[in-house]
Coordinates of C-alpha atoms and ligand atoms in Angstrom, one line a residue:
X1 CA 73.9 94.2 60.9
X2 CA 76.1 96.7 59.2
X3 CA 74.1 99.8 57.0
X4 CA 75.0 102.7 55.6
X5 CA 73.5 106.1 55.0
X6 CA 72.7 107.1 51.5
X7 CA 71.6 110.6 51.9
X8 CA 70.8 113.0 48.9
X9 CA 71.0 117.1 49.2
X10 CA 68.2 117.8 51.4
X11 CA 66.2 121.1 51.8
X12 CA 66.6 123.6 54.6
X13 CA 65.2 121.3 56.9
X14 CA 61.8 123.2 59.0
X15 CA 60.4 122.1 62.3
X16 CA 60.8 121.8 66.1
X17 CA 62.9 118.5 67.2
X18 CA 63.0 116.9 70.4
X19 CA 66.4 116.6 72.2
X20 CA 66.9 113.3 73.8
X21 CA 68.6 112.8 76.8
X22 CA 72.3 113.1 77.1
X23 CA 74.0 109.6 76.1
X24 CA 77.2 110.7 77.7
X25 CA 75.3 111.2 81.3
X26 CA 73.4 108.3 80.9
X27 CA 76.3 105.8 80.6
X28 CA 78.0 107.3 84.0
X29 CA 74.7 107.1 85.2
X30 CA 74.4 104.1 84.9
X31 CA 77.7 102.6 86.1
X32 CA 76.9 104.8 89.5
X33 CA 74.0 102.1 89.7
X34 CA 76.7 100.0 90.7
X35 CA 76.9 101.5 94.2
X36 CA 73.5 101.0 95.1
X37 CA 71.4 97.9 96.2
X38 CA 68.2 98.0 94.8
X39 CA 66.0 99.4 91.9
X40 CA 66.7 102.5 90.3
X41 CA 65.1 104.3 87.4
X42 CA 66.4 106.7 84.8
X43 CA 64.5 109.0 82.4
X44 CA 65.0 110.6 79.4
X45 CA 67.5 107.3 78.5
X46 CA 69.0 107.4 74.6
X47 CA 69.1 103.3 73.6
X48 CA 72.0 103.8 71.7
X49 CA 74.0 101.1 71.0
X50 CA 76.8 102.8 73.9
X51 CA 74.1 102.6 76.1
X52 CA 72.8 99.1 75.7
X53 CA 76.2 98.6 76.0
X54 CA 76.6 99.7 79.8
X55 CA 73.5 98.0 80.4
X56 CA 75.0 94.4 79.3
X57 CA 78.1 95.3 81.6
X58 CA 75.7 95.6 84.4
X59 CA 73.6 92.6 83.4
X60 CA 76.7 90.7 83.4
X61 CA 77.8 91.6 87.0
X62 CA 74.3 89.9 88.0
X63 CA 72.0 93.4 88.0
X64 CA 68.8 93.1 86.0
X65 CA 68.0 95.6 83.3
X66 CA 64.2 96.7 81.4
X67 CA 64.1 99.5 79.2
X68 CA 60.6 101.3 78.1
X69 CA 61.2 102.5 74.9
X70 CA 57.9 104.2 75.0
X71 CA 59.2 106.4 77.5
X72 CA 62.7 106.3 77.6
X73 CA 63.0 104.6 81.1
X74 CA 65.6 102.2 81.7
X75 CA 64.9 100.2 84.9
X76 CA 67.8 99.2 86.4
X77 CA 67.6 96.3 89.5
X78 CA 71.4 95.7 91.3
X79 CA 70.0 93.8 94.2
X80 CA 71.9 90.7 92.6
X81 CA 75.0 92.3 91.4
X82 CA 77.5 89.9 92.3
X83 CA 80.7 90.2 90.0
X84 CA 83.8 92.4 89.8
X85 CA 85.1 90.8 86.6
X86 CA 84.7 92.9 83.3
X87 CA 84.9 90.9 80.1
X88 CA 87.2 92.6 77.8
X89 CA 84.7 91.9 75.0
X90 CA 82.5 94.4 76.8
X91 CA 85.4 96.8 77.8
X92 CA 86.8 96.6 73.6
X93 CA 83.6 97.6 72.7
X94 CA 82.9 100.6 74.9
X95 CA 86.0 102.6 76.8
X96 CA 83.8 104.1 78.8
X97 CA 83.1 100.8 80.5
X98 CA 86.3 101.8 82.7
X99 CA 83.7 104.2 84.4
X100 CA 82.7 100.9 86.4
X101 CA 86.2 100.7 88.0
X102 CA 85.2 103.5 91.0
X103 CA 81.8 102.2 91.8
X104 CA 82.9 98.4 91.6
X105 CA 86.0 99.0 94.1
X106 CA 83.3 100.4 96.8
X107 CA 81.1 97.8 96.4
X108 CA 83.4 94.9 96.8
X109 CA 86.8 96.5 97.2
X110 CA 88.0 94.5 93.9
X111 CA 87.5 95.3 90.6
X112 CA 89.5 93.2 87.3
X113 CA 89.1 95.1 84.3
X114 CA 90.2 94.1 81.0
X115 CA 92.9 97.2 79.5
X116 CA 90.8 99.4 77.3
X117 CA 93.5 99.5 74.6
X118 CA 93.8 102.6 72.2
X119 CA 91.3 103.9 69.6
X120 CA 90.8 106.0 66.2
X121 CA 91.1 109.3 68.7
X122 CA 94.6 108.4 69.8
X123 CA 96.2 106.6 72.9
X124 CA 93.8 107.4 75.1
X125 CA 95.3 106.9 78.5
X126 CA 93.9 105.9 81.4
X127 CA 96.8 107.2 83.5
X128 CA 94.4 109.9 85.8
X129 CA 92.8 107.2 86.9
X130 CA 94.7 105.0 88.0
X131 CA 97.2 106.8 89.6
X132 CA 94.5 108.6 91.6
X133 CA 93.2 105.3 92.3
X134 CA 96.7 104.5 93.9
X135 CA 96.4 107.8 95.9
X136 CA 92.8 106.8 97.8
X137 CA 94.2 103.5 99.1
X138 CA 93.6 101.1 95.8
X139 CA 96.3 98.3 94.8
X140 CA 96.7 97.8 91.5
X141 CA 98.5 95.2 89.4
X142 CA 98.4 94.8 86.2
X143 CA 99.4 93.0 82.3
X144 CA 99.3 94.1 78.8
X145 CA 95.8 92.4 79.5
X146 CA 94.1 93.1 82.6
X147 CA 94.2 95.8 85.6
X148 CA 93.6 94.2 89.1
X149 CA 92.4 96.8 91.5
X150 CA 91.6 96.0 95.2
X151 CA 91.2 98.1 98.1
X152 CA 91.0 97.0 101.7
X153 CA 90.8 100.7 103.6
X154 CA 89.8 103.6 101.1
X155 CA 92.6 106.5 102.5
X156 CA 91.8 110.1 102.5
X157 CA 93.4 112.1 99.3
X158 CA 93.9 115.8 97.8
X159 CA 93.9 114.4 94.3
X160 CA 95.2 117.2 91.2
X161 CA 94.7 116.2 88.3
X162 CA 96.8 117.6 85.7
X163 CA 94.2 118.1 83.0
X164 CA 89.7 118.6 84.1
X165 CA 89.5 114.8 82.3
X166 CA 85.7 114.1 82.4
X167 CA 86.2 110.3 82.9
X168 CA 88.4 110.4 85.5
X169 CA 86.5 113.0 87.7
X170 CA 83.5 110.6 87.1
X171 CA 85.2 107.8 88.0
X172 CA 87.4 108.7 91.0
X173 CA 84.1 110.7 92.3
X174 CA 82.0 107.7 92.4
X175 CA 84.8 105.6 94.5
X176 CA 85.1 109.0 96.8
X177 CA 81.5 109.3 97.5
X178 CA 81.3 105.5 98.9
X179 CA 84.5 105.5 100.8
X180 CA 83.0 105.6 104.0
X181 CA 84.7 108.1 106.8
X182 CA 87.1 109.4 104.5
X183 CA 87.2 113.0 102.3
X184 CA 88.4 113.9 98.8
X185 CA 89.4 116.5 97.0
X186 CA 89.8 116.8 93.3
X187 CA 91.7 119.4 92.1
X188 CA 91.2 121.0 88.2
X189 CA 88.1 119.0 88.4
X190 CA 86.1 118.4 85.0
X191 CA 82.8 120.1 85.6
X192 CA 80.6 119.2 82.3
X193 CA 77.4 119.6 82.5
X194 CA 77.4 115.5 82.6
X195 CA 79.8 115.5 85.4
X196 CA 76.9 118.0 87.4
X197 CA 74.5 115.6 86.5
X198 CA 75.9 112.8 87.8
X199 CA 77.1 115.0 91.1
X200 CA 73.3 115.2 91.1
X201 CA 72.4 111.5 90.9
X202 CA 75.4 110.7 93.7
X203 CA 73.5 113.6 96.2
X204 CA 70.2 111.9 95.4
X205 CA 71.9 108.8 96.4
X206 CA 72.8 109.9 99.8
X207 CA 76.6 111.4 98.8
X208 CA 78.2 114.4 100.5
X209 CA 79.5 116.6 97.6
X210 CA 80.4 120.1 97.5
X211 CA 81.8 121.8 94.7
X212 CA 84.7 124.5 95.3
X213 CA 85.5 127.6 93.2
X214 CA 87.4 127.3 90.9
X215 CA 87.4 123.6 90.2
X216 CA 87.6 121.5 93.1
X217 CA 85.0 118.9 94.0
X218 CA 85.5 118.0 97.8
X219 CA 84.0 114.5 98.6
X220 CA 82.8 113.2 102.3
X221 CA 82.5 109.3 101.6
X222 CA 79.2 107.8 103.6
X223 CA 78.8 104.5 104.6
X224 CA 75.2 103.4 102.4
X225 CA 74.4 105.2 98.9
X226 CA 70.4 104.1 98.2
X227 CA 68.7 103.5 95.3
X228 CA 67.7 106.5 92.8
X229 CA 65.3 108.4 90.6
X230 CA 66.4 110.6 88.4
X231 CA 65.7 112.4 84.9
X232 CA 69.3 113.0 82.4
X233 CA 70.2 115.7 81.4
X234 CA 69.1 117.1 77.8
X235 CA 72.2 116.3 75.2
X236 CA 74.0 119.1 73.9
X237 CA 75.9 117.3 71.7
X238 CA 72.8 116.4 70.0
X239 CA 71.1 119.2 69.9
X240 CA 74.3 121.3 68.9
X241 CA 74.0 118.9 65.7
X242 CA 70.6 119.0 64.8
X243 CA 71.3 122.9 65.0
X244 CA 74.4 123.0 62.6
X245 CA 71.8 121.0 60.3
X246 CA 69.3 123.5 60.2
X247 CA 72.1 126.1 60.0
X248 CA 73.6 124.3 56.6
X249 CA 70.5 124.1 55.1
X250 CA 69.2 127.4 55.7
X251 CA 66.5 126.2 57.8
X252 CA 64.5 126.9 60.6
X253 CA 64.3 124.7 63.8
X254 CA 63.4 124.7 67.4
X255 CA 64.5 122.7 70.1
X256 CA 62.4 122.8 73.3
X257 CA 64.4 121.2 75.2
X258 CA 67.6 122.3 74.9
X259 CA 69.6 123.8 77.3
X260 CA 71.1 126.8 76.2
X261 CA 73.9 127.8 79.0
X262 CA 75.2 124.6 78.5
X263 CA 76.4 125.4 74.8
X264 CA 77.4 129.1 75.6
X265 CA 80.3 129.0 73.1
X266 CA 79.3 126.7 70.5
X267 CA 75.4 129.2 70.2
X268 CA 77.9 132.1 70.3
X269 CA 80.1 130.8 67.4
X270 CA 76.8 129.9 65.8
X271 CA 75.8 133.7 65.8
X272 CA 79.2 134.9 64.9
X273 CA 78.7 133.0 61.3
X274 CA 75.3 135.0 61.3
X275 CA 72.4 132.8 62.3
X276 CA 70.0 134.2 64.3
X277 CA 69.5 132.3 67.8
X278 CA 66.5 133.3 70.3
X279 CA 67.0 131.2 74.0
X280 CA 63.9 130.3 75.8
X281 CA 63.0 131.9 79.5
X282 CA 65.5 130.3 81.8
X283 CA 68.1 129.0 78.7
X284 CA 65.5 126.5 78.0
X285 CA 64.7 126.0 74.3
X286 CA 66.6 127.0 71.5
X287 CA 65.9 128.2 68.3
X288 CA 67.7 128.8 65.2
X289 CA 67.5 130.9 62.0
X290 CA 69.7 130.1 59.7
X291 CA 71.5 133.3 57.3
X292 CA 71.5 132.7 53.7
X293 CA 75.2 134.0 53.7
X294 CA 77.3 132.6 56.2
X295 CA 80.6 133.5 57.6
X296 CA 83.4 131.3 58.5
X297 CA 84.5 131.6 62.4
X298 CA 87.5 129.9 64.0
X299 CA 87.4 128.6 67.5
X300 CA 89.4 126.6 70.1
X301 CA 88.4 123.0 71.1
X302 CA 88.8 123.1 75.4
X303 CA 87.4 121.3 78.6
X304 CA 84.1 122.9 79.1
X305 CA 82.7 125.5 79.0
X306 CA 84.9 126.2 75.9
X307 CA 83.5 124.5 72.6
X308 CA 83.3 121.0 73.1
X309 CA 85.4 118.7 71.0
X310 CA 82.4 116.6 70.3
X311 CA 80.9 119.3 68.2
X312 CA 84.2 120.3 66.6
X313 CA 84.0 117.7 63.6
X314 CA 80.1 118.6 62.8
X315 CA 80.9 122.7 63.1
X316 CA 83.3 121.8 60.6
X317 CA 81.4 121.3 58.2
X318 CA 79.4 124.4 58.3
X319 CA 82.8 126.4 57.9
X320 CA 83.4 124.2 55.1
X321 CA 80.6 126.0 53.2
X322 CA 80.9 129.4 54.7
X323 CA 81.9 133.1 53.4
X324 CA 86.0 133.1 54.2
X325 CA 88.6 131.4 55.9
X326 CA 88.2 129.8 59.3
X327 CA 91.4 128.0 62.0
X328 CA 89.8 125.1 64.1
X329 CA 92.4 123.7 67.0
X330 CA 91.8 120.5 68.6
X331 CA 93.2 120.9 71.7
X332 CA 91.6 118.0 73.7
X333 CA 92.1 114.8 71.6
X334 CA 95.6 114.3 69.8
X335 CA 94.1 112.6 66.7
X336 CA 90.4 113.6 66.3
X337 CA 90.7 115.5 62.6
X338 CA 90.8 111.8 61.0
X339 CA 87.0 113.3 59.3
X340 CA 88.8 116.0 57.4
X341 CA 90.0 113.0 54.8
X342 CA 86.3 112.7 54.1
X343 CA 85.2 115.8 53.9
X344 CA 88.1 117.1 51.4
X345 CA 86.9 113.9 49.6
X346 CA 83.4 115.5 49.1
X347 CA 85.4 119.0 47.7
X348 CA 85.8 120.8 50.9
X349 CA 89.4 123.1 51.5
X350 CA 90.8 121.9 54.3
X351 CA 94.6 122.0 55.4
X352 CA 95.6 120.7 58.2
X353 CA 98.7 121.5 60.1
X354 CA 99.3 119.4 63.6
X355 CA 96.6 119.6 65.5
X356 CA 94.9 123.2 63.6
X357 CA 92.3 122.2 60.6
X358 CA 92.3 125.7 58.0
X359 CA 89.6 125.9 56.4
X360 CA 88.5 127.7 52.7
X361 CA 84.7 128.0 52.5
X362 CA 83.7 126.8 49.1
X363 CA 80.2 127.5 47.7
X364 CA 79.5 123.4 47.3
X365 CA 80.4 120.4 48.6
X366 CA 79.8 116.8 46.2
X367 CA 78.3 113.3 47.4
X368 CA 81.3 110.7 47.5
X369 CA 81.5 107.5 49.9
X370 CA 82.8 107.8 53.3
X371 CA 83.8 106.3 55.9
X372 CA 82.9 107.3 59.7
X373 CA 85.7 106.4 62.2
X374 CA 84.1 108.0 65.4
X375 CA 81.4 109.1 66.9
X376 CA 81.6 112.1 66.2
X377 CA 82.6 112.0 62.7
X378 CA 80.1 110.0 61.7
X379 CA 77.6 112.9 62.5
X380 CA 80.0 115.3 60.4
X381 CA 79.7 112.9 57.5
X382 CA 76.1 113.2 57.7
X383 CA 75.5 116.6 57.8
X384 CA 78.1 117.0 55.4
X385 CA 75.7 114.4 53.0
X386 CA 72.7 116.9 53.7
X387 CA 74.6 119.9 51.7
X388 CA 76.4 117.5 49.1
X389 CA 75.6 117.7 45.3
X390 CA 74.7 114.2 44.4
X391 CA 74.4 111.3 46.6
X392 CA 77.0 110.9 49.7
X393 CA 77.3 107.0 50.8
X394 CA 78.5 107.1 54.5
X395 CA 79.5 103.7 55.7
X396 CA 80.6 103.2 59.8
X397 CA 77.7 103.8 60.8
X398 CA 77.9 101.7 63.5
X399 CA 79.6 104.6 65.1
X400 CA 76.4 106.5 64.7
X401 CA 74.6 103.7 66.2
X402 CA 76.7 104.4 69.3
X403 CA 76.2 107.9 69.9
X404 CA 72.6 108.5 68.3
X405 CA 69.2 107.2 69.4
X406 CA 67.1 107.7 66.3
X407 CA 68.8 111.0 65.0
X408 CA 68.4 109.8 61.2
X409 CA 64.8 109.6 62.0
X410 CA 64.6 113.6 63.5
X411 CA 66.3 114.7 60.7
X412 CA 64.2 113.3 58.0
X413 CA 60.8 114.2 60.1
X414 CA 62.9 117.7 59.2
X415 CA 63.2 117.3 55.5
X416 CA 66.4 115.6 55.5
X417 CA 66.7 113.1 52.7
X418 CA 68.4 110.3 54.9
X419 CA 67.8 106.4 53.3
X420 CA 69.0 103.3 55.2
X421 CA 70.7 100.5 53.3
X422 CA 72.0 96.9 54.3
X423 CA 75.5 96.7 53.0
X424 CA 76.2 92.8 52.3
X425 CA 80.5 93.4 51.8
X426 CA 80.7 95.2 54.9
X427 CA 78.0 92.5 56.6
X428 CA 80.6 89.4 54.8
X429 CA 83.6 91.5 56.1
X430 CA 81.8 91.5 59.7
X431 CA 81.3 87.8 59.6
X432 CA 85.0 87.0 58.8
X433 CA 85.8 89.2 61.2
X434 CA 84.0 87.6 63.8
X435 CA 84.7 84.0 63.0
X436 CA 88.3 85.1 63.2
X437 CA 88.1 86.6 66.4
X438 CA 88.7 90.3 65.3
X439 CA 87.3 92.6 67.4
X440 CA 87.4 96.3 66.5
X441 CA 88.3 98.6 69.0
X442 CA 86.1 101.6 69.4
X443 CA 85.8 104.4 71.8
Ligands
LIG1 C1 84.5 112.1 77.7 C2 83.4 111.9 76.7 C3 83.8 112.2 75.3 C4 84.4 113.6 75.3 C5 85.5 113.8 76.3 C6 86.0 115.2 76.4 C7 82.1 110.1 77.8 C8 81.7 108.7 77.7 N1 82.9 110.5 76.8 O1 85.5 111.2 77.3 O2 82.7 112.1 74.5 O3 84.9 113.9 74.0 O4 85.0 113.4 77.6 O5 84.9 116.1 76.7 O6 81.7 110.8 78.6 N2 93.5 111.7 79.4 C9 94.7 111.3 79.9 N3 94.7 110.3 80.9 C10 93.6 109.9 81.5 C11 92.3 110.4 81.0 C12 92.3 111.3 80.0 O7 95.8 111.6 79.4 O8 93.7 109.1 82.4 C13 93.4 112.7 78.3 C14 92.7 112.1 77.1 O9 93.6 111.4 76.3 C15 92.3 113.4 76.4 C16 91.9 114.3 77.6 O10 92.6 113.8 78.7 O11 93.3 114.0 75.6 C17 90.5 114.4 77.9 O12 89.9 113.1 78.1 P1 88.7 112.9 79.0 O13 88.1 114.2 79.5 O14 89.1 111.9 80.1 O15 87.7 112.2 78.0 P2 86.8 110.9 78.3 O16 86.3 110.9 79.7 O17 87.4 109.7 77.8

């Protein structure tokens, strides 16, 4: 059913918030599933929509899924898993369902995929993938439609890839770890922490994986990966949000289970602005004090450990409202300042030239209505909504249902002033939509 957010300017939000576990792990997670037989069970799950999402996929292959919402398990049974066929409603919905590709090809050599198609960040290739795909042994045909994949003998491969792409380390990793008698390397390796945690996940499972200074992942595939349990990883895409909140509104906050070595740059441009950050013993737990006068910094998208691009749009808006001028490059995704629109609609000072966002702090932002085309956006809208004279109508937020388990909810436990509201154009626009066969591509 399609909502929106009607949030009002909020007070500096007070309090200690508990950070969920990471939905980007989770959905890799999950997909890795695919190469065991039998019953596995994840902790510290999100149910966001993304991840319900990957759970369908799998349910459609044959695996059967439970979720404890209680306690954030998600049972996950792949004794019956049967299928190598990927609807492309599923794969429309959710790119990351390509993630299913690597541990599909092991388990039956064969794997039919519908074409992910582009999205609101840009193209969006799948190009690392596939052509590494090619380089392990994999045959691959395909249409403006569907990519046929089948692989008889999985061949041994020193893989580069040109760019540390998360994905397609996750992906060609997971096919690697199952090829049985053969070894791979991957060169300029992605090594998020999501990427360690699902290294973690594949050793639990019986994988031989080492991991090579400066970024190469060698592989030794094994013949039998077994069933798993394991806990995710905390989000720090989450918890980097909740954090700029408290830092907008001039709030106090704590977040015991954040991981603080795993947002080195992000809690260092945090203190640059002025906010005073104390780390927990080990980099666990995270606290924030928010200045009453803070200054703009400017900072560099990058693979990590530079700031992460999923935090650039939200950290946006904190510069939006700070003391000075700040330069915010998106160097990872070609198209991902599509929020600026928005937030100049709500007063901010925002030029952008190619791919660089410059940004004038002003001393207030206004409500207006907005529209969330990502993710990511979507949680810069928000946070933007929390600082905003007068009431800020976000709309989108299906894209917020995607990436957030219940974030609205820690926020106003917080003091946020967050209200939920049926929208019956956009649910009459959904309808048509549907009946017409329209499906929205998302990301
Ligand atoms: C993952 C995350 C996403 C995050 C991104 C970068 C998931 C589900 N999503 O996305 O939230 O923003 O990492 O940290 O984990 N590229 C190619 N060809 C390819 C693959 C990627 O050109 O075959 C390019 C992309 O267009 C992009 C860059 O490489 O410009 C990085 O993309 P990648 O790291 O693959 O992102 P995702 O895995 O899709």
């Amino acid at each position: 059913m399609a909502q929106q957010f009607v949030i009002q300017s909020s007070a500096a939000l007070q309090g200690q918030a508990h950070v969920y576990g990471a939905k980007n792990a989770a959905l890799v997670s999950i997909a890795s599933l695919i190469l065991t037989q039998g019953k596995s069970r994840l902790h510290n799950v999100p149910f966001s929509d993304d991840i319900v999402c990957m759970m369908n996929l799998l349910v459609s292959l044959g695996a059967s899924a439970s979720y404890n919402a209680q306690e954030m398990i998600l049972e996950v049974d792949t004794t019956a898993l049967a299928d190598w066929h990927v609807s492309p409603e599923i794969m429309r919905k959710m790119r990351a369902s390509i993630l299913v590709m690597g541990p599909l090809l092991v388990r039956f050599g064969k794997a039919v995929v519908a074409q992910p198609g582009g999205c609101d960040l840009g193209p969006r290739p799948i190009d690392y993938h596939l052509k590494n795909f090619l380089k392990m042994g994999v045959a691959i045909t395909q249409d403006t439609h569907f990519i046929d994949a089948h692989v008889t003998r999985f061949t041994s491969a020193r893989i580069v890839l040109e760019y540390p792409s998360v994905g397609a380390t996750e992906n060609l990793m997971m096919a690697a770890a199952g090829a049985y008698g053969v070894t791979t390397s991957i060169v300029n390796a992605a090594l998020e922490p999501e990427v360690l945690n699902l290294i973690a996940i594949l050793q639990k499972m019986g994988a031989s994986i080492t991991i090579h200074a400066p970024a190469t992942i060698i592989i030794e595939g094994v013949a039998q990966l077994r069933p798993i349990e394991h806990t995710i990883i905390p989000d720090r895409l989450e918890a980097g949000s909740l954090l700029i909140a408290a830092a907008i509104t001039g709030g106090t906050l704590h977040l015991p289970q954040a991981h603080a070595h795993e947002m080195d740059v992000f809690l260092l441009k945090l203190q640059e602005m002025g906010h005073t950050i104390t780390v927990g013993s080990q980099g666990v737990g995270v606290s924030i004090q928010a200045t009453k006068d803070p200054q703009a910094v400017s900072f560099k998208t990058g693979p990590y450990p530079s700031f992460p691009t999923d935090l650039q749009a939200p950290m946006m808006v904190a510069q939006c409202v700070a003391n000075g001028t700040s330069i915010i490059e998106e160097t990872v995704f070609e198209n991902r300042l599509l929020h600026v629109r928005d937030l100049q609609k709500m007063g901010a000072a925002i030029r952008v030239e190619g791919t660089k966002a410059i940004i004038q702090g002003v001393p207030k932002l206004y409500g207006a209505s907005v529209t969330a085309t990502d993710i990511r956006a979507s949680c810069a809208l928000v946070l933007a909504g929390l600082i905003a004279q007068g009431a800020t109508i976000v709309s989108g937020i299906s894209h917020w249902r995607r990436g957030y388990y219940n974030l609205e909810e820690k926020l106003t436990r917080l003091g946020a002033r967050i209200m939920v509201r049926e929208t019956p154009q956009e649910m009459m626009l959904d309808s048509i939509e549907k009946q017409q066969g329209i499906v929205k591509l998302s990301c």
